XYZ file of C-alpha atoms in Angstrom:
355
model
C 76.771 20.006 -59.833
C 73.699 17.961 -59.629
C 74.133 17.546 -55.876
C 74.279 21.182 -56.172
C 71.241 21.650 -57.744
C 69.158 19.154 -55.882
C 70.059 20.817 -52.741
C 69.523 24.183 -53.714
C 66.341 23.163 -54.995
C 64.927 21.564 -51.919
C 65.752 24.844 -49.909
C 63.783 26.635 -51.853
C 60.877 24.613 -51.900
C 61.454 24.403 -48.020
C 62.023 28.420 -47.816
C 58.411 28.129 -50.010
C 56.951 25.741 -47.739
C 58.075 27.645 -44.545
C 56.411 31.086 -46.140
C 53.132 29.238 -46.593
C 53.005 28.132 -42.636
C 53.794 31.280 -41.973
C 51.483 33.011 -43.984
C 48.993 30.411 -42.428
C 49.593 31.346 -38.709
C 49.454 35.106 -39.745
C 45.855 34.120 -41.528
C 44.737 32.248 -38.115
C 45.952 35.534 -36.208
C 44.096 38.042 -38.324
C 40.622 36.155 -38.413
C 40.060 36.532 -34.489
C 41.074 39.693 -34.652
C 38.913 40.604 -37.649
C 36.087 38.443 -35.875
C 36.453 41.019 -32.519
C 36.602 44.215 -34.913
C 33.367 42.950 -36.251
C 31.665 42.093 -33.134
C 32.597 45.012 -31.516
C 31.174 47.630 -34.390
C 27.668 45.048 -34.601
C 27.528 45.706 -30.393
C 28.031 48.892 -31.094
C 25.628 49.422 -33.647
C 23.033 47.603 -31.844
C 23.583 50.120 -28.509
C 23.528 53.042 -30.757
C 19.665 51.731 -32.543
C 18.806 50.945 -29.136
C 19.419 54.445 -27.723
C 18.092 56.553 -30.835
C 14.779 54.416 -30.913
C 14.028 54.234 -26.889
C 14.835 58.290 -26.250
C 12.795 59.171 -29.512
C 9.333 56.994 -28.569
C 9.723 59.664 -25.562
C 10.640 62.934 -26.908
C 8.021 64.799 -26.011
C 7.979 63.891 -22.000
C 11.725 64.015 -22.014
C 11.438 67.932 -23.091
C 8.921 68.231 -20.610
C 10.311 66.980 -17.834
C 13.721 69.481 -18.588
C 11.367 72.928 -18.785
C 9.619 71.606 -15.325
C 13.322 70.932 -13.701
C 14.014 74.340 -14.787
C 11.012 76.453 -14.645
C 10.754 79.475 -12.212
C 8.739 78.660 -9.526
C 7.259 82.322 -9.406
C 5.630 81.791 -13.325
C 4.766 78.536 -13.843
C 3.708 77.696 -17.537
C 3.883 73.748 -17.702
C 2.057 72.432 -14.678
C 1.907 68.562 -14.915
C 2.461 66.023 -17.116
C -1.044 66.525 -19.532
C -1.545 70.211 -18.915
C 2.073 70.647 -19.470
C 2.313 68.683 -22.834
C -1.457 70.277 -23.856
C 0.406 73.932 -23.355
C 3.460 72.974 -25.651
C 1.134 71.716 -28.454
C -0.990 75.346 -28.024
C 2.226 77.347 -27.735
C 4.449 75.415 -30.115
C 2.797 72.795 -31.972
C 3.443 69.573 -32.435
C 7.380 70.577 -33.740
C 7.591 71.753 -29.920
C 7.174 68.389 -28.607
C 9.999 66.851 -30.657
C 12.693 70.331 -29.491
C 16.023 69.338 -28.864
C 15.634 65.642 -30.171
C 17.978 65.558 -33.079
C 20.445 66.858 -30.378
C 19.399 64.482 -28.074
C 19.492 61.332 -30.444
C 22.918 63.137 -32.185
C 24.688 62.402 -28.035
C 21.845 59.282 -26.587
C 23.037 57.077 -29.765
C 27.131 57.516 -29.139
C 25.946 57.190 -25.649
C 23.965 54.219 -25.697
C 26.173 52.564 -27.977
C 29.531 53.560 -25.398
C 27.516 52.502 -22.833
C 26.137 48.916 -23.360
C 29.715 47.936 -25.060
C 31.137 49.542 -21.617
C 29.046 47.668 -19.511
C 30.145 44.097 -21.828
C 33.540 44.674 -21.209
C 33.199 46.255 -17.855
C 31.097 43.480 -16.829
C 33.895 40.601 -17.899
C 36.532 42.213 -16.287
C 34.923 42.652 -13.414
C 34.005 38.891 -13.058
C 37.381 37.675 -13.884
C 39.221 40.014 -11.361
C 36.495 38.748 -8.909
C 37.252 35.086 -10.134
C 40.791 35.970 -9.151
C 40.382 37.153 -6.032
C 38.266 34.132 -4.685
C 39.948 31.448 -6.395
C 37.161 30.486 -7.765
C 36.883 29.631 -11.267
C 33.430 29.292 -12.033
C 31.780 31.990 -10.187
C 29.216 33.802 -11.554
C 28.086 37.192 -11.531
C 26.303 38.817 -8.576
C 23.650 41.725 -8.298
C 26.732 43.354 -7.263
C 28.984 43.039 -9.645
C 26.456 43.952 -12.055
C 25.745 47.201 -10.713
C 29.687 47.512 -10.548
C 30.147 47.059 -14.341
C 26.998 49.573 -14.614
C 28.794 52.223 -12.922
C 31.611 51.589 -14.947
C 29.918 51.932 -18.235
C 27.572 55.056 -16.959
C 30.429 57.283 -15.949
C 32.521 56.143 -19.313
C 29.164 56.828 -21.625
C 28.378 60.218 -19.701
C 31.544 61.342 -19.543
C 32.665 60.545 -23.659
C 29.247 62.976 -24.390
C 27.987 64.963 -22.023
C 29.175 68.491 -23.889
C 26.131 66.980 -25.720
C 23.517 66.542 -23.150
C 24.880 70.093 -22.145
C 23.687 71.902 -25.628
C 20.543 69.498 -25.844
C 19.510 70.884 -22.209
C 19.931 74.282 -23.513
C 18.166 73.967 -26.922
C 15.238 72.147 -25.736
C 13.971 74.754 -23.266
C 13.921 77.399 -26.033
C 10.810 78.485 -26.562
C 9.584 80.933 -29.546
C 9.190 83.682 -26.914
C 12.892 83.468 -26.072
C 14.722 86.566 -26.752
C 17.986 84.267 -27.970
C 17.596 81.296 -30.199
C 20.214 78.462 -31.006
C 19.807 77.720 -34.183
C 21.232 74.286 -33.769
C 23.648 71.742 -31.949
C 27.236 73.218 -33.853
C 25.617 76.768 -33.436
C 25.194 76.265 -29.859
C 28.490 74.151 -29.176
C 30.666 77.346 -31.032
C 28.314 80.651 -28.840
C 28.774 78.502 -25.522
C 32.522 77.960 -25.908
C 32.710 81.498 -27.634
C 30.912 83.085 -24.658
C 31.291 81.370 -21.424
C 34.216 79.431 -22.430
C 35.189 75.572 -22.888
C 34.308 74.677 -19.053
C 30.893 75.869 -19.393
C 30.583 72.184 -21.898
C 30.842 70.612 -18.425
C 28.772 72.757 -15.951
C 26.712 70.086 -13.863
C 29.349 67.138 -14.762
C 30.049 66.020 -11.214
C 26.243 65.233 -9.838
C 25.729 63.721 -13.151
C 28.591 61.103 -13.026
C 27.361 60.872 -9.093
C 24.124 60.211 -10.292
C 24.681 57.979 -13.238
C 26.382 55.685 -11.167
C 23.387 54.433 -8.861
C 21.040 55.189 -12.354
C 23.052 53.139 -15.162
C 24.093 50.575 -11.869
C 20.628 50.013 -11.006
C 19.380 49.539 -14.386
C 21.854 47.011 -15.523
C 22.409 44.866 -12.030
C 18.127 44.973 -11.493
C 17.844 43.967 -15.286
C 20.212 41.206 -15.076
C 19.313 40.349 -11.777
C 15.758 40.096 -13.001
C 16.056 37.853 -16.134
C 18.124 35.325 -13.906
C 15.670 34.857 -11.723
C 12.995 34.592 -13.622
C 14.912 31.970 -16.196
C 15.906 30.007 -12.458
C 12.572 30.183 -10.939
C 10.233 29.856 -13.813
C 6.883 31.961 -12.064
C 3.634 31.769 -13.185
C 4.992 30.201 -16.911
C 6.600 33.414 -17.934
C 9.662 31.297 -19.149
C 9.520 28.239 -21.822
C 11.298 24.807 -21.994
C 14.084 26.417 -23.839
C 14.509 28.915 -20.708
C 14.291 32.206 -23.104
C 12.354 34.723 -21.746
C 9.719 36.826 -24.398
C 9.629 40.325 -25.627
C 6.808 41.134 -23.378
C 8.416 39.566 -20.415
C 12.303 40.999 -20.845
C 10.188 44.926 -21.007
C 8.687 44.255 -17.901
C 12.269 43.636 -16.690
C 13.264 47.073 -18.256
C 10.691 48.951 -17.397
C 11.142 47.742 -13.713
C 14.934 48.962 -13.351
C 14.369 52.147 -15.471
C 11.805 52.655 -12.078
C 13.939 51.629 -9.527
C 17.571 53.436 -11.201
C 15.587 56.879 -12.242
C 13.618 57.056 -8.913
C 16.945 56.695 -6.909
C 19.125 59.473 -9.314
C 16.447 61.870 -10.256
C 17.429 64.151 -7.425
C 20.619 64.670 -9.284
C 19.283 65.576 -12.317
C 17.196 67.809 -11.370
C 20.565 70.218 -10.135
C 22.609 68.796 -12.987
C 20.200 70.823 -15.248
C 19.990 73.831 -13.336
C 23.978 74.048 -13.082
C 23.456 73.972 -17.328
C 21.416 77.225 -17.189
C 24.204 79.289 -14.908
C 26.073 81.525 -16.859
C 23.508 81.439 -19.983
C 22.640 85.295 -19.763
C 18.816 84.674 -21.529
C 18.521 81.786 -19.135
C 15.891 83.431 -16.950
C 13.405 84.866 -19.696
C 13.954 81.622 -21.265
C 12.918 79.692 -18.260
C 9.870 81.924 -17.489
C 8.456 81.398 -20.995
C 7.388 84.964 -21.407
C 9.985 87.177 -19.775
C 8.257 88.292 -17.057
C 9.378 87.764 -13.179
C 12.818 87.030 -14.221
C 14.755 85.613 -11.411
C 18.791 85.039 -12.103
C 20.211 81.491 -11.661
C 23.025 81.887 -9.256
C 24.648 78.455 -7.902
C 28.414 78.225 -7.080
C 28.571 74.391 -6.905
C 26.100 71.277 -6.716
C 25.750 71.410 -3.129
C 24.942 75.422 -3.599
C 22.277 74.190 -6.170
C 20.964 71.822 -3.673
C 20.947 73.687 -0.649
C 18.998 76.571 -2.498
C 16.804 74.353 -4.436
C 15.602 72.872 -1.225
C 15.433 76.411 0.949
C 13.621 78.364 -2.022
C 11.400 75.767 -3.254
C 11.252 73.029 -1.193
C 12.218 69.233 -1.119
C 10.047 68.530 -3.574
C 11.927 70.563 -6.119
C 14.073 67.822 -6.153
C 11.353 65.702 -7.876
C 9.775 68.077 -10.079
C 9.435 66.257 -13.516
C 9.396 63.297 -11.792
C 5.762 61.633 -13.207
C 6.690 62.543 -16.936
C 9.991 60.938 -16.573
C 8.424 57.957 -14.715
C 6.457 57.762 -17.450
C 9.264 58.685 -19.543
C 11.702 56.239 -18.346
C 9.589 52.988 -18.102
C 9.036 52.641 -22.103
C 12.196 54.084 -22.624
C 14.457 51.839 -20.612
C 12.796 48.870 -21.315
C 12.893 49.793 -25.226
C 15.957 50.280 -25.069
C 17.175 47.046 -23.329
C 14.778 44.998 -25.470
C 15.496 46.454 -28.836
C 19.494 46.348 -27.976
C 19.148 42.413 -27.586
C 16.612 42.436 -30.629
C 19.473 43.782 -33.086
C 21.983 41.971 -31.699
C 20.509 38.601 -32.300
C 19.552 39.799 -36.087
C 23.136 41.000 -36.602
C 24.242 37.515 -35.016
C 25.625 38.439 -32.400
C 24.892 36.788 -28.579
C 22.078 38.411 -27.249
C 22.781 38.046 -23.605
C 24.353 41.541 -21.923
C 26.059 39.945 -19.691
C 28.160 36.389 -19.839
């Protein structure tokens, strides 16, 4: 009977002993994991900051750059980048300048946040399957396969919330003359699908994602691209003995790819907001500012929109709103790149975008 016992006893203390290692292994599973979870919600966070911060800094030039992409040509109201932001402070006050931003930061912080965790993953995959394919190991990344990975997280980030950027387009070229007001993003979002029916969230999709690609490419791979060769080459002492580059320096590498990316996509832009107004029956009093000379938006397609942009008005129709968005863009990209890095390195996080 003792026998018995003794054995019985030392299988349960081995059944214990068994439950603890396994308990153990399930702990040592469960912390990565937790540890991703965690990193994942602080990148995201830190995208999200980056894009509410950057896009409101520019609020006012970003809503003036939209009513010159969309004005008619035959009653121009906002006529340059000064003029332009003098006559929305006379007509609207200084509530006009900041139209449409809660709608914009509501879809630019999912967006930013989509977007720079996009381009992390994007930008690891890419290099391993690239690793793969060469056989070699310890390759690095390449102008290339930056702009790659930026495609990839553009087209994910515009595609996840553009219904957004569709309503904020709308709302911020009310004016108080316009004979039909949104009231708001949800009131907007219910009359749109109401009256011109769930497609209508996507009108202008296509030369958007074409457009995002070489814009969110360009930004990321010229970035990158940038702040590797300055940390390699070391010019005029712009980098210290510990190789990290300063605030001052990593905005100058922002505001140089917002340059490059928005000066190669704004075409694009311009007809993805003009494809927004078809179908919006006010559209045209809207767009005039007064009602007068109304002039119905009729395009079939973005080539249509091209084609008559360019017969009607000219190539450089395809540019108008250019200088506020230059100067738009430049802060903006470069805040956004900077204070994305900034919060990631308080929340603990590594700071660099790309490995």
């Amino acid at each position: 009977m003792a026998s018995e016992d003794v054995k019985a006893s030392e299988s349960a203390v081995e059944k214990i002993v068994n439950l603890a290692e396994e308990a153990k292994l399930a702990r040592q599973e469960i912390r990565p994991t937790s540890h991703a979870v965690i990193s994942i919600c602080k990148s995201l966070v830190a995208g999200g900051v980056a894009g509410g911060l950057s896009r409101t800094a520019v609020a006012p030039l970003e809503r003036l750059k939209i009513l010159l992409q969309v004005q008619n040509p035959h009653s121009i109201k906002y006529n340059g980048t000064i003029s332009g932001l003098k006559y929305i402070w006379r007509t609207e006050g200084f509530k006009g300048l900041f139209k449409g931003n809660g709608t914009n930061c509501a879809r630019i912080v999912p967006n930013s946040a989509v977007k720079f965790f996009s381009y992390e993953q994007a930008s690891k995959g890419i290099l391993y399957l690239y690793q793969q394919q060469t056989g070699n190991e310890n390759a690095q990344h390449t102008p290339i396969l930056r702009l790659g990975a930026g495609a990839c997280a553009g087209i994910i980030a515009m595609s996840a919330t553009y219904p957004m950027d569709m309503v904020r387009g709308r709302i911020t070229v009310q004016t108080e003359k316009s004979p039909y007001q949104y009231r708001g993003m949800v009131h907007a979002l219910s009359t749109i699908l109401r009256e011109e029916g769930p497609r209508a969230l996507y009108k202008g999709w296509l030369p958007s994602v074409i457009g995002v690609i070489p814009y969110v490419g360009l930004n990321f791979a010229v970035y990158e691209s940038l702040k590797d060769w300055l940390v390699k080459t070391k010019p005029l002492g712009l980098v210290d003995d510990s190789a990290e580059l300063g605030v001052v320096t990593r905005l100058a590498c922002g505001a140089v790819a917002g340059t490059v990316g928005q000066t190669v996509a704004y075409p694009l832009d311009v007809v993805r907001r003009r494809m927004q107004m078809v179908g919006w029956k006010d559209a045209s009093s809207i767009l005039t500012g007064d009602g007068r000379s109304k002039a119905p938006l009729e395009y079939s397609g973005m080539i249509d929109t091209f084609r008559k942009t360019v017969k009607y008005e000219g190539f450089r129709a395809l540019y108008k709103g250019l200088v506020p968005n230059s100067v738009k863009v430049v802060p903006s990209i470069a805040i956004a790149f900077v204070t994305y890095e900034q919060v990631k390195e308080l929340l603990g996080v590594e700071i660099r975008i790309s490995d």
